[in-house]
Amino acid sequence: MALSERNNSILLATLQEHIKTARPVGSEILVEKHGIDLSPASVRNVLLELEEAGYLAQPHTSAGRVPTVKAYRYYLDNFLEEAQVPHAAQTALRTAIHRSTDPELQMKSVAKAIAELTSNTVLVGFAPHDVYYTGISYLFHQPEFAEMDMVLDFSELIDRLDDVVARLYSRLNTHPQIFLGKDNPFGEETGVVMLQCSGTLVGILGPVRMSYGQNIALLRFTQQLLA
C-alpha cells in the first residue's frame, strides 16, 4: 500500500533516526532534527496513523515509536539506495585480500574486515555444512541484544548454523538477497544480507535496523575484488 507524501517523509525520518540511535523516536525529535515542517502535535497524529497501519510500534506508553518489520520492508521497496563504499573501507578490504593467496584464508580475512567495518556478524558458507563466522561480539554489543533472552536465542542458533546455511545454499545467487522477520532463518530480531561470491555464500547479519545500503555495497565490492 502506497503512503501519502507526508506519511512517507515522516516514516523515512523515523527509520533513519532509529537506524542511527536504536531508540524510540518521538515527534519532537523528528521536527527538530529532520526538518519536518509540521507541529509536533501534527507529527504525533501521523505517527499514530502509521502505528495503526502496522508500520510503527510503541514499546512503552510514554515513549516514542520504533519501526516494525513491515516498515523495513516498505523502506527496502521504496527508499533503499545502495551506498558508495568509502575509500578507507575499500583499502581495508583490498589489504585483507592480500594477506594470503589461499582462497579460503582470503575469504576469512575479508569477513573479519567486513565485521569490523559494519560492527555486524559476517557468515561465510564455503559449502553446505562448512560455515565460518566472525564478529559475534559486535552483534551482542548492539542495544537489541541487551536482554538475556535474545542472547540465549541467538546462542542456540549458532549451534545449528551449519544447517541454516545449508538450507539457504540453493536459494542464493550472485545478487544480494535480504531476509527479515519471519522470513529470516537467523531469527526474527535480526536482518541479513547474503549473496554468492565466487561460489561461496557471504552474509552480513545484524539488527533489523542495520544499514542495508551500506552492507549491500560492501558485499558487491567484495564480489568484484574476488572475481
One Martini backbone bead per residue (centre of mass of N, CA, C, O) as a GRO file, in nm:
protein
  227
    1MET     BB    1   0.094   0.037   0.025
    2ALA     BB    2   0.061   0.359  -0.033
    3LEU     BB    3   0.184   0.658   0.075
    4SER     BB    4   0.192   0.955   0.159
    5GLU     BB    5   0.412   1.203   0.147
    6ARG     BB    6   0.402   1.268   0.448
    7ASN     BB    7   0.426   0.974   0.557
    8ASN     BB    8   0.684   0.907   0.415
    9SER     BB    9   0.872   1.121   0.550
   10ILE     BB   10   0.820   1.026   0.846
   11LEU     BB   11   0.906   0.733   0.815
   12LEU     BB   12   1.192   0.784   0.713
   13ALA     BB   13   1.287   0.951   0.959
   14THR     BB   14   1.238   0.727   1.165
   15LEU     BB   15   1.429   0.522   1.046
   16GLN     BB   16   1.690   0.689   1.049
   17GLU     BB   17   1.692   0.738   1.356
   18HIS     BB   18   1.685   0.440   1.450
   19ILE     BB   19   1.936   0.338   1.304
   20LYS     BB   20   2.126   0.538   1.463
   21THR     BB   21   2.007   0.488   1.787
   22ALA     BB   22   1.786   0.257   1.883
   23ARG     BB   23   1.548   0.453   1.945
   24PRO     BB   24   1.281   0.592   2.020
   25VAL     BB   25   1.059   0.804   1.829
   26GLY     BB   26   0.974   1.139   1.836
   27SER     BB   27   0.829   1.429   1.731
   28GLU     BB   28   1.047   1.633   1.821
   29ILE     BB   29   1.285   1.503   1.673
   30LEU     BB   30   1.170   1.531   1.386
   31VAL     BB   31   1.151   1.841   1.387
   32GLU     BB   32   1.450   1.915   1.478
   33LYS     BB   33   1.633   1.698   1.288
   34HIS     BB   34   1.431   1.663   1.002
   35GLY     BB   35   1.249   1.909   0.903
   36ILE     BB   36   0.957   1.896   0.986
   37ASP     BB   37   0.671   2.088   0.859
   38LEU     BB   38   0.548   2.046   1.165
   39SER     BB   39   0.390   1.990   1.431
   40PRO     BB   40   0.413   1.775   1.687
   41ALA     BB   41   0.109   1.709   1.684
   42SER     BB   42   0.094   1.629   1.384
   43VAL     BB   43   0.308   1.407   1.399
   44ARG     BB   44   0.159   1.230   1.603
   45ASN     BB   45  -0.075   1.165   1.413
   46VAL     BB   46   0.098   1.017   1.205
   47LEU     BB   47   0.219   0.803   1.392
   48LEU     BB   48  -0.054   0.678   1.454
   49GLU     BB   49  -0.123   0.594   1.168
   50LEU     BB   50   0.130   0.410   1.132
   51GLU     BB   51   0.059   0.224   1.364
   52GLU     BB   52  -0.223   0.130   1.260
   53ALA     BB   53  -0.073   0.019   0.984
   54GLY     BB   54   0.209  -0.135   1.104
   55TYR     BB   55   0.492   0.051   1.100
   56LEU     BB   56   0.454   0.096   1.410
   57ALA     BB   57   0.575   0.102   1.754
   58GLN     BB   58   0.498   0.108   2.117
   59PRO     BB   59   0.674   0.008   2.387
   60HIS     BB   60   0.568   0.268   2.540
   61THR     BB   61   0.342   0.495   2.627
   62SER     BB   62   0.569   0.748   2.656
   63ALA     BB   63   0.705   0.673   2.408
   64GLY     BB   64   0.815   0.627   2.128
   65ARG     BB   65   0.883   0.496   1.808
   66VAL     BB   66   0.910   0.190   1.615
   67PRO     BB   67   0.997   0.002   1.369
   68THR     BB   68   0.884  -0.240   1.171
   69VAL     BB   69   0.908  -0.484   0.945
   70LYS     BB   70   0.714  -0.342   0.753
   71ALA     BB   71   0.885  -0.084   0.732
   72TYR     BB   72   1.141  -0.218   0.614
   73ARG     BB   73   1.008  -0.323   0.360
   74TYR     BB   74   0.923  -0.046   0.255
   75TYR     BB   75   1.205   0.070   0.247
   76LEU     BB   76   1.329  -0.137   0.045
   77ASP     BB   77   1.111  -0.073  -0.187
   78ASN     BB   78   1.139   0.276  -0.174
   79PHE     BB   79   1.444   0.385  -0.043
   80LEU     BB   80   1.671   0.219  -0.137
   81GLU     BB   81   2.028   0.287  -0.141
   82GLU     BB   82   2.322   0.241  -0.264
   83ALA     BB   83   2.619   0.274  -0.144
   84GLN     BB   84   2.926   0.400  -0.097
   85VAL     BB   85   3.250   0.302  -0.079
   86PRO     BB   86   3.480   0.391   0.109
   87HIS     BB   87   3.811   0.424   0.082
   88ALA     BB   88   3.890   0.288   0.352
   89ALA     BB   89   3.728   0.026   0.295
   90GLN     BB   90   3.870  -0.057   0.037
   91THR     BB   91   4.150  -0.084   0.164
   92ALA     BB   92   4.077  -0.298   0.378
   93LEU     BB   93   3.990  -0.519   0.170
   94ARG     BB   94   4.249  -0.536   0.005
   95THR     BB   95   4.432  -0.606   0.241
   96ALA     BB   96   4.289  -0.869   0.323
   97ILE     BB   97   4.338  -1.025   0.056
   98HIS     BB   98   4.669  -0.988   0.065
   99ARG     BB   99   4.734  -1.190   0.313
  100SER     BB  100   4.656  -1.412   0.087
  101THR     BB  101   4.640  -1.691  -0.159
  102ASP     BB  102   4.424  -1.832  -0.008
  103PRO     BB  103   4.091  -1.839  -0.052
  104GLU     BB  104   3.995  -1.902   0.240
  105LEU     BB  105   4.174  -1.695   0.388
  106GLN     BB  106   4.072  -1.453   0.237
  107MET     BB  107   3.772  -1.473   0.327
  108LYS     BB  108   3.828  -1.450   0.631
  109SER     BB  109   3.966  -1.174   0.619
  110VAL     BB  110   3.727  -1.023   0.494
  111ALA     BB  111   3.519  -1.085   0.713
  112LYS     BB  112   3.664  -0.931   0.937
  113ALA     BB  113   3.657  -0.657   0.797
  114ILE     BB  114   3.349  -0.631   0.774
  115ALA     BB  115   3.287  -0.652   1.074
  116GLU     BB  116   3.443  -0.392   1.149
  117LEU     BB  117   3.290  -0.193   0.953
  118THR     BB  118   2.979  -0.280   1.071
  119SER     BB  119   2.927  -0.425   1.348
  120ASN     BB  120   2.892  -0.723   1.246
  121THR     BB  121   2.806  -1.026   1.129
  122VAL     BB  122   2.991  -1.285   0.950
  123LEU     BB  123   2.915  -1.511   0.685
  124VAL     BB  124   3.060  -1.831   0.565
  125GLY     BB  125   2.993  -2.051   0.283
  126PHE     BB  126   3.182  -2.298   0.142
  127ALA     BB  127   2.962  -2.511   0.226
  128PRO     BB  128   2.765  -2.730   0.316
  129HIS     BB  129   2.851  -2.751   0.648
  130ASP     BB  130   3.067  -2.493   0.591
  131VAL     BB  131   3.112  -2.260   0.850
  132TYR     BB  132   3.194  -1.918   0.888
  133TYR     BB  133   3.247  -1.690   1.172
  134THR     BB  134   3.223  -1.332   1.258
  135GLY     BB  135   3.130  -1.087   1.504
  136ILE     BB  136   2.947  -1.160   1.750
  137SER     BB  137   3.021  -0.934   1.953
  138TYR     BB  138   2.889  -0.704   1.795
  139LEU     BB  139   2.599  -0.802   1.825
  140PHE     BB  140   2.600  -0.809   2.148
  141HIS     BB  141   2.642  -0.478   2.152
  142GLN     BB  142   2.370  -0.437   2.077
  143PRO     BB  143   2.083  -0.317   2.216
  144GLU     BB  144   1.897  -0.564   2.136
  145PHE     BB  145   2.109  -0.760   2.323
  146ALA     BB  146   2.047  -0.691   2.634
  147GLU     BB  147   1.876  -0.936   2.642
  148MET     BB  148   1.910  -1.260   2.740
  149ASP     BB  149   1.711  -1.402   2.546
  150MET     BB  150   1.854  -1.315   2.286
  151VAL     BB  151   2.124  -1.452   2.343
  152LEU     BB  152   2.015  -1.742   2.371
  153ASP     BB  153   1.883  -1.769   2.095
  154PHE     BB  154   2.146  -1.717   1.931
  155SER     BB  155   2.319  -1.939   2.056
  156GLU     BB  156   2.142  -2.168   1.942
  157LEU     BB  157   2.188  -2.099   1.645
  158ILE     BB  158   2.493  -2.153   1.628
  159ASP     BB  159   2.460  -2.469   1.668
  160ARG     BB  160   2.281  -2.454   1.365
  161LEU     BB  161   2.426  -2.302   1.126
  162ASP     BB  162   2.484  -2.515   0.909
  163ASP     BB  163   2.185  -2.580   0.848
  164VAL     BB  164   2.092  -2.300   0.764
  165VAL     BB  165   2.293  -2.256   0.528
  166ALA     BB  166   2.222  -2.512   0.367
  167ARG     BB  167   1.925  -2.414   0.298
  168LEU     BB  168   2.038  -2.151   0.132
  169TYR     BB  169   2.218  -2.240  -0.107
  170SER     BB  170   1.984  -2.269  -0.339
  171ARG     BB  171   1.869  -1.953  -0.299
  172LEU     BB  172   2.140  -1.830  -0.395
  173ASN     BB  173   2.313  -1.563  -0.554
  174THR     BB  174   2.478  -1.279  -0.695
  175HIS     BB  175   2.242  -1.146  -0.556
  176PRO     BB  176   2.117  -0.966  -0.322
  177GLN     BB  177   1.970  -1.082  -0.014
  178ILE     BB  178   1.686  -1.027   0.201
  179PHE     BB  179   1.621  -1.101   0.551
  180LEU     BB  180   1.308  -1.092   0.739
  181GLY     BB  181   1.177  -1.192   1.001
  182LYS     BB  182   1.005  -1.479   0.926
  183ASP     BB  183   1.215  -1.512   0.671
  184ASN     BB  184   1.443  -1.541   0.889
  185PRO     BB  185   1.657  -1.802   0.983
  186PHE     BB  186   1.817  -1.613   1.214
  187GLY     BB  187   1.580  -1.434   1.304
  188GLU     BB  188   1.346  -1.181   1.381
  189GLU     BB  189   1.575  -0.975   1.521
  190THR     BB  190   1.701  -0.989   1.231
  191GLY     BB  191   1.928  -0.914   0.965
  192VAL     BB  192   2.009  -1.017   0.615
  193VAL     BB  193   2.285  -1.021   0.382
  194MET     BB  194   2.311  -1.213   0.071
  195LEU     BB  195   2.565  -1.395  -0.130
  196GLN     BB  196   2.744  -1.488  -0.406
  197CYS     BB  197   3.111  -1.557  -0.394
  198SER     BB  198   3.283  -1.752  -0.573
  199GLY     BB  199   3.086  -1.995  -0.451
  200THR     BB  200   3.032  -1.824  -0.193
  201LEU     BB  201   2.882  -1.752   0.101
  202VAL     BB  202   2.773  -1.417   0.199
  203GLY     BB  203   2.706  -1.253   0.521
  204ILE     BB  204   2.515  -0.996   0.690
  205LEU     BB  205   2.458  -0.977   1.044
  206GLY     BB  206   2.189  -0.800   1.214
  207PRO     BB  207   1.996  -0.582   1.284
  208VAL     BB  208   1.713  -0.468   1.142
  209ARG     BB  209   1.859  -0.164   1.147
  210MET     BB  210   2.045  -0.190   0.940
  211SER     BB  211   2.268  -0.098   0.675
  212TYR     BB  212   2.182  -0.197   0.370
  213GLY     BB  213   2.332  -0.022   0.165
  214GLN     BB  214   2.616  -0.068   0.280
  215ASN     BB  215   2.619  -0.384   0.278
  216ILE     BB  216   2.577  -0.423  -0.021
  217ALA     BB  217   2.827  -0.267  -0.116
  218LEU     BB  218   3.037  -0.448   0.027
  219LEU     BB  219   2.963  -0.713  -0.119
  220ARG     BB  220   3.006  -0.615  -0.407
  221PHE     BB  221   3.302  -0.535  -0.375
  222THR     BB  222   3.401  -0.814  -0.295
  223GLN     BB  223   3.312  -0.955  -0.552
  224GLN     BB  224   3.502  -0.793  -0.740
  225LEU     BB  225   3.775  -0.868  -0.604
  226LEU     BB  226   3.721  -1.198  -0.642
  227ALA     BB  227   3.673  -1.229  -0.961
   0.00000   0.00000   0.00000
